[in-house]
PDB file of C-alpha atoms in Angstrom:
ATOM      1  CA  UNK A   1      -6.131 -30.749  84.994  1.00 38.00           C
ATOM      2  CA  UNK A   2      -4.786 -34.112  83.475  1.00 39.00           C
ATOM      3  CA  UNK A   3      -3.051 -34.780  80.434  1.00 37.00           C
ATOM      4  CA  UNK A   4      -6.251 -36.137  78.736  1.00 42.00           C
ATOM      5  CA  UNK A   5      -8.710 -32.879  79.823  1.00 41.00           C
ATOM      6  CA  UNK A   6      -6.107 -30.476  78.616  1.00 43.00           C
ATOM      7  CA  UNK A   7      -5.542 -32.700  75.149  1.00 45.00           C
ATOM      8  CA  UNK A   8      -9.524 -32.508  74.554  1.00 45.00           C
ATOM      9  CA  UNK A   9      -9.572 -29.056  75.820  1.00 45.00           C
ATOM     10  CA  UNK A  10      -6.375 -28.033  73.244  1.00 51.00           C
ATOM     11  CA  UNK A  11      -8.468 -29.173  70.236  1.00 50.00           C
ATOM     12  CA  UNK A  12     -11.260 -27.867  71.344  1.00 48.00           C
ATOM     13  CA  UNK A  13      -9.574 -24.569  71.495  1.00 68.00           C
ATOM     14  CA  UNK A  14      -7.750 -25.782  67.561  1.00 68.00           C
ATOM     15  CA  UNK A  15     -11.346 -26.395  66.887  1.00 68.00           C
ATOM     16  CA  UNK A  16     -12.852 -23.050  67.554  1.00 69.00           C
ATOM     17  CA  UNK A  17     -10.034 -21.398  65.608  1.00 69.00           C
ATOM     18  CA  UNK A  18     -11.226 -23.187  62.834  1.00 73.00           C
ATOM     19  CA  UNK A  19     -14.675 -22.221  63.003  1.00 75.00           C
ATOM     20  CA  UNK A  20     -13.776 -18.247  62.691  1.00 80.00           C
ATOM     21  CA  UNK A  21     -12.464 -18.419  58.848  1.00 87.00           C
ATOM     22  CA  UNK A  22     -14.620 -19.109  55.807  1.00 88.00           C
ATOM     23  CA  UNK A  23     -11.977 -21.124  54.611  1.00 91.00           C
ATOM     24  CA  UNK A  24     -14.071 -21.901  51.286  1.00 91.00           C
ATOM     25  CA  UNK A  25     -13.965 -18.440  50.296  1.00 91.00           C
ATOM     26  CA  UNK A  26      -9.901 -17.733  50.650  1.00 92.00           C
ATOM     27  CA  UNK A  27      -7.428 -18.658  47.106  1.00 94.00           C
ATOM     28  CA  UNK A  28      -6.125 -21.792  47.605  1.00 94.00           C
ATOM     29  CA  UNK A  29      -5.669 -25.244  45.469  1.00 95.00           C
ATOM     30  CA  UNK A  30      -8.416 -25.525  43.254  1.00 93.00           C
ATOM     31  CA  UNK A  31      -8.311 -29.575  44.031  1.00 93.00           C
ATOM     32  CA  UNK A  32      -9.084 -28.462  47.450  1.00 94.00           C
ATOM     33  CA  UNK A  33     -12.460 -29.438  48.786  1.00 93.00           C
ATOM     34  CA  UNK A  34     -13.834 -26.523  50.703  1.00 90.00           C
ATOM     35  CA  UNK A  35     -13.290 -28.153  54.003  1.00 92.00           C
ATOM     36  CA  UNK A  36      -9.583 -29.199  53.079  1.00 95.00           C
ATOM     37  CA  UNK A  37      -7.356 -26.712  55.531  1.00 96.00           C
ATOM     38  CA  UNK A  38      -9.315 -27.173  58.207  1.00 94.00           C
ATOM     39  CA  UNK A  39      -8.948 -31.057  58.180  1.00 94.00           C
ATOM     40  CA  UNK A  40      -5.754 -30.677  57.624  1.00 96.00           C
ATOM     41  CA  UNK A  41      -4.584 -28.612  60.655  1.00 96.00           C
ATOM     42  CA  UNK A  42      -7.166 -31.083  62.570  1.00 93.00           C
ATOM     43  CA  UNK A  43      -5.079 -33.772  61.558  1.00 95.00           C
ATOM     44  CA  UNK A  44      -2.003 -31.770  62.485  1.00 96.00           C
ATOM     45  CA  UNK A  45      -3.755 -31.301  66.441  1.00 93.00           C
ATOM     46  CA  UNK A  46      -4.535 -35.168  66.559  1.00 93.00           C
ATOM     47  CA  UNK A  47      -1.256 -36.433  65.852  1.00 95.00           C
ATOM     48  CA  UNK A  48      -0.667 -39.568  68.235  1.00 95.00           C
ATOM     49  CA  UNK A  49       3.263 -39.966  66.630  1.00 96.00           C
ATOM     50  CA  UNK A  50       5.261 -39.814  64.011  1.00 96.00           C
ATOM     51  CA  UNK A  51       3.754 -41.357  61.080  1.00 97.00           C
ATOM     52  CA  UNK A  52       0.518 -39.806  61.608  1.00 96.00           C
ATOM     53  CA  UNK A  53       2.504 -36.817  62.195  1.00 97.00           C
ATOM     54  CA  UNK A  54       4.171 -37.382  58.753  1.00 97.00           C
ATOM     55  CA  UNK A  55       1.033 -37.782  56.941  1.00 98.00           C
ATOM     56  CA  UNK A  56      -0.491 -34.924  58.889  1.00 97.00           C
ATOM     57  CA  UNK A  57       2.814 -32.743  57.754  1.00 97.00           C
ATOM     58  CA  UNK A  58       1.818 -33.793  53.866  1.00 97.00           C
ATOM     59  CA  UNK A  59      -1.799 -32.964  54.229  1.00 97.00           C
ATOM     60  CA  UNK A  60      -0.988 -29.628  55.564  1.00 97.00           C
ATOM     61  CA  UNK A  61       1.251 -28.210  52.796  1.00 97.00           C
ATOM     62  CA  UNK A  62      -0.981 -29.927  49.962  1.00 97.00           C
ATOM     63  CA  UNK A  63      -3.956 -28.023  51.629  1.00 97.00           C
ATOM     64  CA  UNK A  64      -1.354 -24.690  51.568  1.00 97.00           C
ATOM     65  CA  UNK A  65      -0.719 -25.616  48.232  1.00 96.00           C
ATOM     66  CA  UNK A  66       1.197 -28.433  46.169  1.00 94.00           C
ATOM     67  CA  UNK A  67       3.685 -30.163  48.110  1.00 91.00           C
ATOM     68  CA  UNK A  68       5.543 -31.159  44.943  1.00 90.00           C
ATOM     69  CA  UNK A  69       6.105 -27.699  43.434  1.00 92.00           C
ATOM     70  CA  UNK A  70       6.652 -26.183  46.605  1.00 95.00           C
ATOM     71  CA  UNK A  71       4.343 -23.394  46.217  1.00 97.00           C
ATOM     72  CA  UNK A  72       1.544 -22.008  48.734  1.00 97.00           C
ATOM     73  CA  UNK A  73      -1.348 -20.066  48.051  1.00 97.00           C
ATOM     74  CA  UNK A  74      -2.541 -16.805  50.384  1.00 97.00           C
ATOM     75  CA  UNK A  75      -5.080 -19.545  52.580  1.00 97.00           C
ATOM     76  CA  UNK A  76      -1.381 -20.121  54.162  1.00 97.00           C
ATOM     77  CA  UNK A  77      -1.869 -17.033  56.641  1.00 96.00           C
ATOM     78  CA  UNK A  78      -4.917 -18.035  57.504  1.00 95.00           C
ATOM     79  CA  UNK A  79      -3.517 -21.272  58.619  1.00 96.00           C
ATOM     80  CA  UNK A  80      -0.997 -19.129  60.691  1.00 96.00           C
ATOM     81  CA  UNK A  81      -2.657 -18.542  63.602  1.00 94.00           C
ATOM     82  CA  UNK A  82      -3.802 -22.177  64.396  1.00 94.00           C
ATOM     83  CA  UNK A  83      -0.211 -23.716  63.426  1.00 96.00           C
ATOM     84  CA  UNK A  84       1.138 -21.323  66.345  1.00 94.00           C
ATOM     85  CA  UNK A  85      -1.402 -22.693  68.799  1.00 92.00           C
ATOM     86  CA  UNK A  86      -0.346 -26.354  67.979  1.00 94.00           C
ATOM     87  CA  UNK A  87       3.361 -25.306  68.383  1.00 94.00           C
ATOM     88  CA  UNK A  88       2.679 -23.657  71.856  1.00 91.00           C
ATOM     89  CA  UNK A  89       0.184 -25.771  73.155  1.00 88.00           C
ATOM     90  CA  UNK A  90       0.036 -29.205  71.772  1.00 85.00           C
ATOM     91  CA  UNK A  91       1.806 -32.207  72.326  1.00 82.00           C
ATOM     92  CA  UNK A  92       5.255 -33.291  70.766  1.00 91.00           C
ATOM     93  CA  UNK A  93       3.921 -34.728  67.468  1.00 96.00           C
ATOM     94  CA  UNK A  94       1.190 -32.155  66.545  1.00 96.00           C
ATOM     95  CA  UNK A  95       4.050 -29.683  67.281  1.00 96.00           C
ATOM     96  CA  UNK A  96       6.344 -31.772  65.226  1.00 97.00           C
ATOM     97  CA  UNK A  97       4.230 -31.364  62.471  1.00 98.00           C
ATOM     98  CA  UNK A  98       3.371 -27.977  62.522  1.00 98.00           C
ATOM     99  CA  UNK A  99       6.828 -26.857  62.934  1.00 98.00           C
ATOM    100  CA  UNK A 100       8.401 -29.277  59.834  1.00 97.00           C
ATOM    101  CA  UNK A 101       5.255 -27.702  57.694  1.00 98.00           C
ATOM    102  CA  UNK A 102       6.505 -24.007  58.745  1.00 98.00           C
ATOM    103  CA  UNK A 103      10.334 -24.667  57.952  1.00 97.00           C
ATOM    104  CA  UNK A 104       9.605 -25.792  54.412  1.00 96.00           C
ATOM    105  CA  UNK A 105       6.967 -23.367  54.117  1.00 97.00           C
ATOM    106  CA  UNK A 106       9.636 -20.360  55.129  1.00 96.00           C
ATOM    107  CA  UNK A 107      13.047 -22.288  53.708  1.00 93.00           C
ATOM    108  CA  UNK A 108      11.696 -23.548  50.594  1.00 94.00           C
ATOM    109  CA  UNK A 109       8.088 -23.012  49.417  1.00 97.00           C
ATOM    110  CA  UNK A 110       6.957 -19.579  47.562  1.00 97.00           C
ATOM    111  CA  UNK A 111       3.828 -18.424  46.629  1.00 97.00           C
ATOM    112  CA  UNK A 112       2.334 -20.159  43.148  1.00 97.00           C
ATOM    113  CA  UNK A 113       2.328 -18.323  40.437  1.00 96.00           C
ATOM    114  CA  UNK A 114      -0.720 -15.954  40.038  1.00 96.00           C
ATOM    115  CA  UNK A 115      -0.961 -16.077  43.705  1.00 96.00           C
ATOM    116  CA  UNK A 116       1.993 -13.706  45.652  1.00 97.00           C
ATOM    117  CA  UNK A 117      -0.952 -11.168  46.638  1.00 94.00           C
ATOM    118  CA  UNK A 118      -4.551 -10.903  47.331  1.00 87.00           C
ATOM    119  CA  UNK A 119      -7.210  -8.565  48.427  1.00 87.00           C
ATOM    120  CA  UNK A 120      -8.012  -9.288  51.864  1.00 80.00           C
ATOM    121  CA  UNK A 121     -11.643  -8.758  53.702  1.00 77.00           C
ATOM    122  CA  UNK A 122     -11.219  -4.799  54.179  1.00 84.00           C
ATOM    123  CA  UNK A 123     -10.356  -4.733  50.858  1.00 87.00           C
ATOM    124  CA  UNK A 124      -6.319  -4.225  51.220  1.00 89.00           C
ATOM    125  CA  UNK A 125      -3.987  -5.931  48.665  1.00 92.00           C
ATOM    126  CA  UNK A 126      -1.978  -8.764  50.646  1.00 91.00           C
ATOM    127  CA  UNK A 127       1.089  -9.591  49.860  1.00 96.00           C
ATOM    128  CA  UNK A 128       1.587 -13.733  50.349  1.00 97.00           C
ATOM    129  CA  UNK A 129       5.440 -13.913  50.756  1.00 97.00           C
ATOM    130  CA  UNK A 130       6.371 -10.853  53.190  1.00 96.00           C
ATOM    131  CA  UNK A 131       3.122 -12.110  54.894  1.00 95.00           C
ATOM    132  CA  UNK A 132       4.121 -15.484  56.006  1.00 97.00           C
ATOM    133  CA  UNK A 133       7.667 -14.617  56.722  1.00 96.00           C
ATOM    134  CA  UNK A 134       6.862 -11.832  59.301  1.00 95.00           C
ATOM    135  CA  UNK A 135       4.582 -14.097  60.913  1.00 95.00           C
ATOM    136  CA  UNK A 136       7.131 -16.864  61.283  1.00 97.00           C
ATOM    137  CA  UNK A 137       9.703 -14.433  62.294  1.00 96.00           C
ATOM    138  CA  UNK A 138       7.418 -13.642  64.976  1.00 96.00           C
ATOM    139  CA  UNK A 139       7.628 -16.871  66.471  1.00 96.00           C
ATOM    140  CA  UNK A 140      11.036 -16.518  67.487  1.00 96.00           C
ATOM    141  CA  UNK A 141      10.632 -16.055  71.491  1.00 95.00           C
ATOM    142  CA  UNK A 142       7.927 -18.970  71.556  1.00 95.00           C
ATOM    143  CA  UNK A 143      10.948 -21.303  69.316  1.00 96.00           C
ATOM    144  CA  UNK A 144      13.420 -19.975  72.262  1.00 95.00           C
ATOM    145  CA  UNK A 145      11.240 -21.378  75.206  1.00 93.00           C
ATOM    146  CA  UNK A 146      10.710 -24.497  73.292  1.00 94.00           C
ATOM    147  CA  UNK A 147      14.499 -25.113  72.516  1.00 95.00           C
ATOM    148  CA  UNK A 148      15.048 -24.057  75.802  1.00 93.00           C
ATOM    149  CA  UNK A 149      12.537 -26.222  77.774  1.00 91.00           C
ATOM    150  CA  UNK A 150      14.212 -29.813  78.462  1.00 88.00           C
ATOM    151  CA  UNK A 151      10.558 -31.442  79.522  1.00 87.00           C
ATOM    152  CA  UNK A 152       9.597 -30.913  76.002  1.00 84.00           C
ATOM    153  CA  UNK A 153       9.511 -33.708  73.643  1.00 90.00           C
ATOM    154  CA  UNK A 154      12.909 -34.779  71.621  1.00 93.00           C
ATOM    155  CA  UNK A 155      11.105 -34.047  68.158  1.00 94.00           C
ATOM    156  CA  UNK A 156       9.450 -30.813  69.100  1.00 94.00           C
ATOM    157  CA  UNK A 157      12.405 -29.589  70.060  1.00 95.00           C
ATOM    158  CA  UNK A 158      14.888 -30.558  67.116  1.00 95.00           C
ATOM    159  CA  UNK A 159      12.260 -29.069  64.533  1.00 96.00           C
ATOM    160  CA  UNK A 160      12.104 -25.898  66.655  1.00 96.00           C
ATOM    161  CA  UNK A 161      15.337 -25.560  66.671  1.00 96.00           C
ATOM    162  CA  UNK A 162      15.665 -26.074  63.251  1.00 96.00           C
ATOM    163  CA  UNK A 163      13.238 -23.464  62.392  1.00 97.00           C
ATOM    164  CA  UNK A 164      15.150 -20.772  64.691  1.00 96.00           C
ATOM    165  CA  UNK A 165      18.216 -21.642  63.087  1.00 95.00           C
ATOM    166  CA  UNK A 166      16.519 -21.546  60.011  1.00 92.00           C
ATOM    167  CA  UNK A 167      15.412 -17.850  61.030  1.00 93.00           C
ATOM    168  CA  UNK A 168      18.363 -16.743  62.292  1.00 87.00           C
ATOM    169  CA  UNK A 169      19.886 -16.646  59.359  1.00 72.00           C
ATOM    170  CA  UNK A 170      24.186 -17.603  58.925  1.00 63.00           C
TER     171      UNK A 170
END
């Protein structure tokens, strides 16, 4: 499979994630237009290099919240699941992205106020913060092989690492 097939095939793959969460329906910035964290972890897949990268990176965490504040609302997890996918299986600058938006998300960010828990689909109260930090820390062996994996690009590499370190704790 070339480089090209398995790009399209990747966001096709991105894309069908997207399709299984009624993002509309899940808290998140009321400036948000209902199709906001979806284009945002598109534009995460598609990045070509570093600025769009960048902006991709700023899009995310104002669709997880407000960028400024530093503060994320519970449609975070759902955005969990796709920002691992990028990190395993997309390029260097997607995974750039995704991986700079998870180490301020898990370093800095907390949920906003009125927003640290919610009642999920089964009807279970979610907490936000414990949430997203057991699902980074589960990322840990997939951060190894990328640290670890020399054909990987410079970027995707650094920001893993930073995240693992960031993990790891002192």
């Amino acid at each position: 499979m070339t480089l090209k097939e398995r790009s399209i095939m990747e966001r096709i793959e991105v894309s069908d994630l997207l399709t299984k969460v009624a993002w509309a329906s899940l808290p998140q910035p009321g400036s948000n237009a209902p199709d906001e964290a979806p284009k945002a972890l598109l534009a995460v897949a598609n990045a070509a290099d570093k600025q769009s990268a960048e902006r991709a990176y700023h899009k995310l965490l104002y669709a997880a919240g407000n960028n400024h504040d530093g503060s994320y609302y519970p449609i975070v997890l759902f955005m969990l699941p796709v920002l691992e996918r990028i990190i395993r299986d997309q390029a260097n600058w997607p995974a750039f992205a995704a991986l700079n938006a998870l180490i301020d998300l898990y370093c800095s960010f907390s949920p906003h106020s009125g927003y640290e828990a919610f009642v999920d689909s089964s009807g279970a109260v979610k907490e936000v913060e414990p949430a997203l930090r057991s699902a980074v820390l589960r990322l840990r062996p997939l951060l190894e092989e990328i640290v670890a994996d020399t054909e990987t690009g410079v970027e995707r590499r650094a920001a893993a690492q930073e995240l693992l370190e960031t993990i790891s704790g002192p």
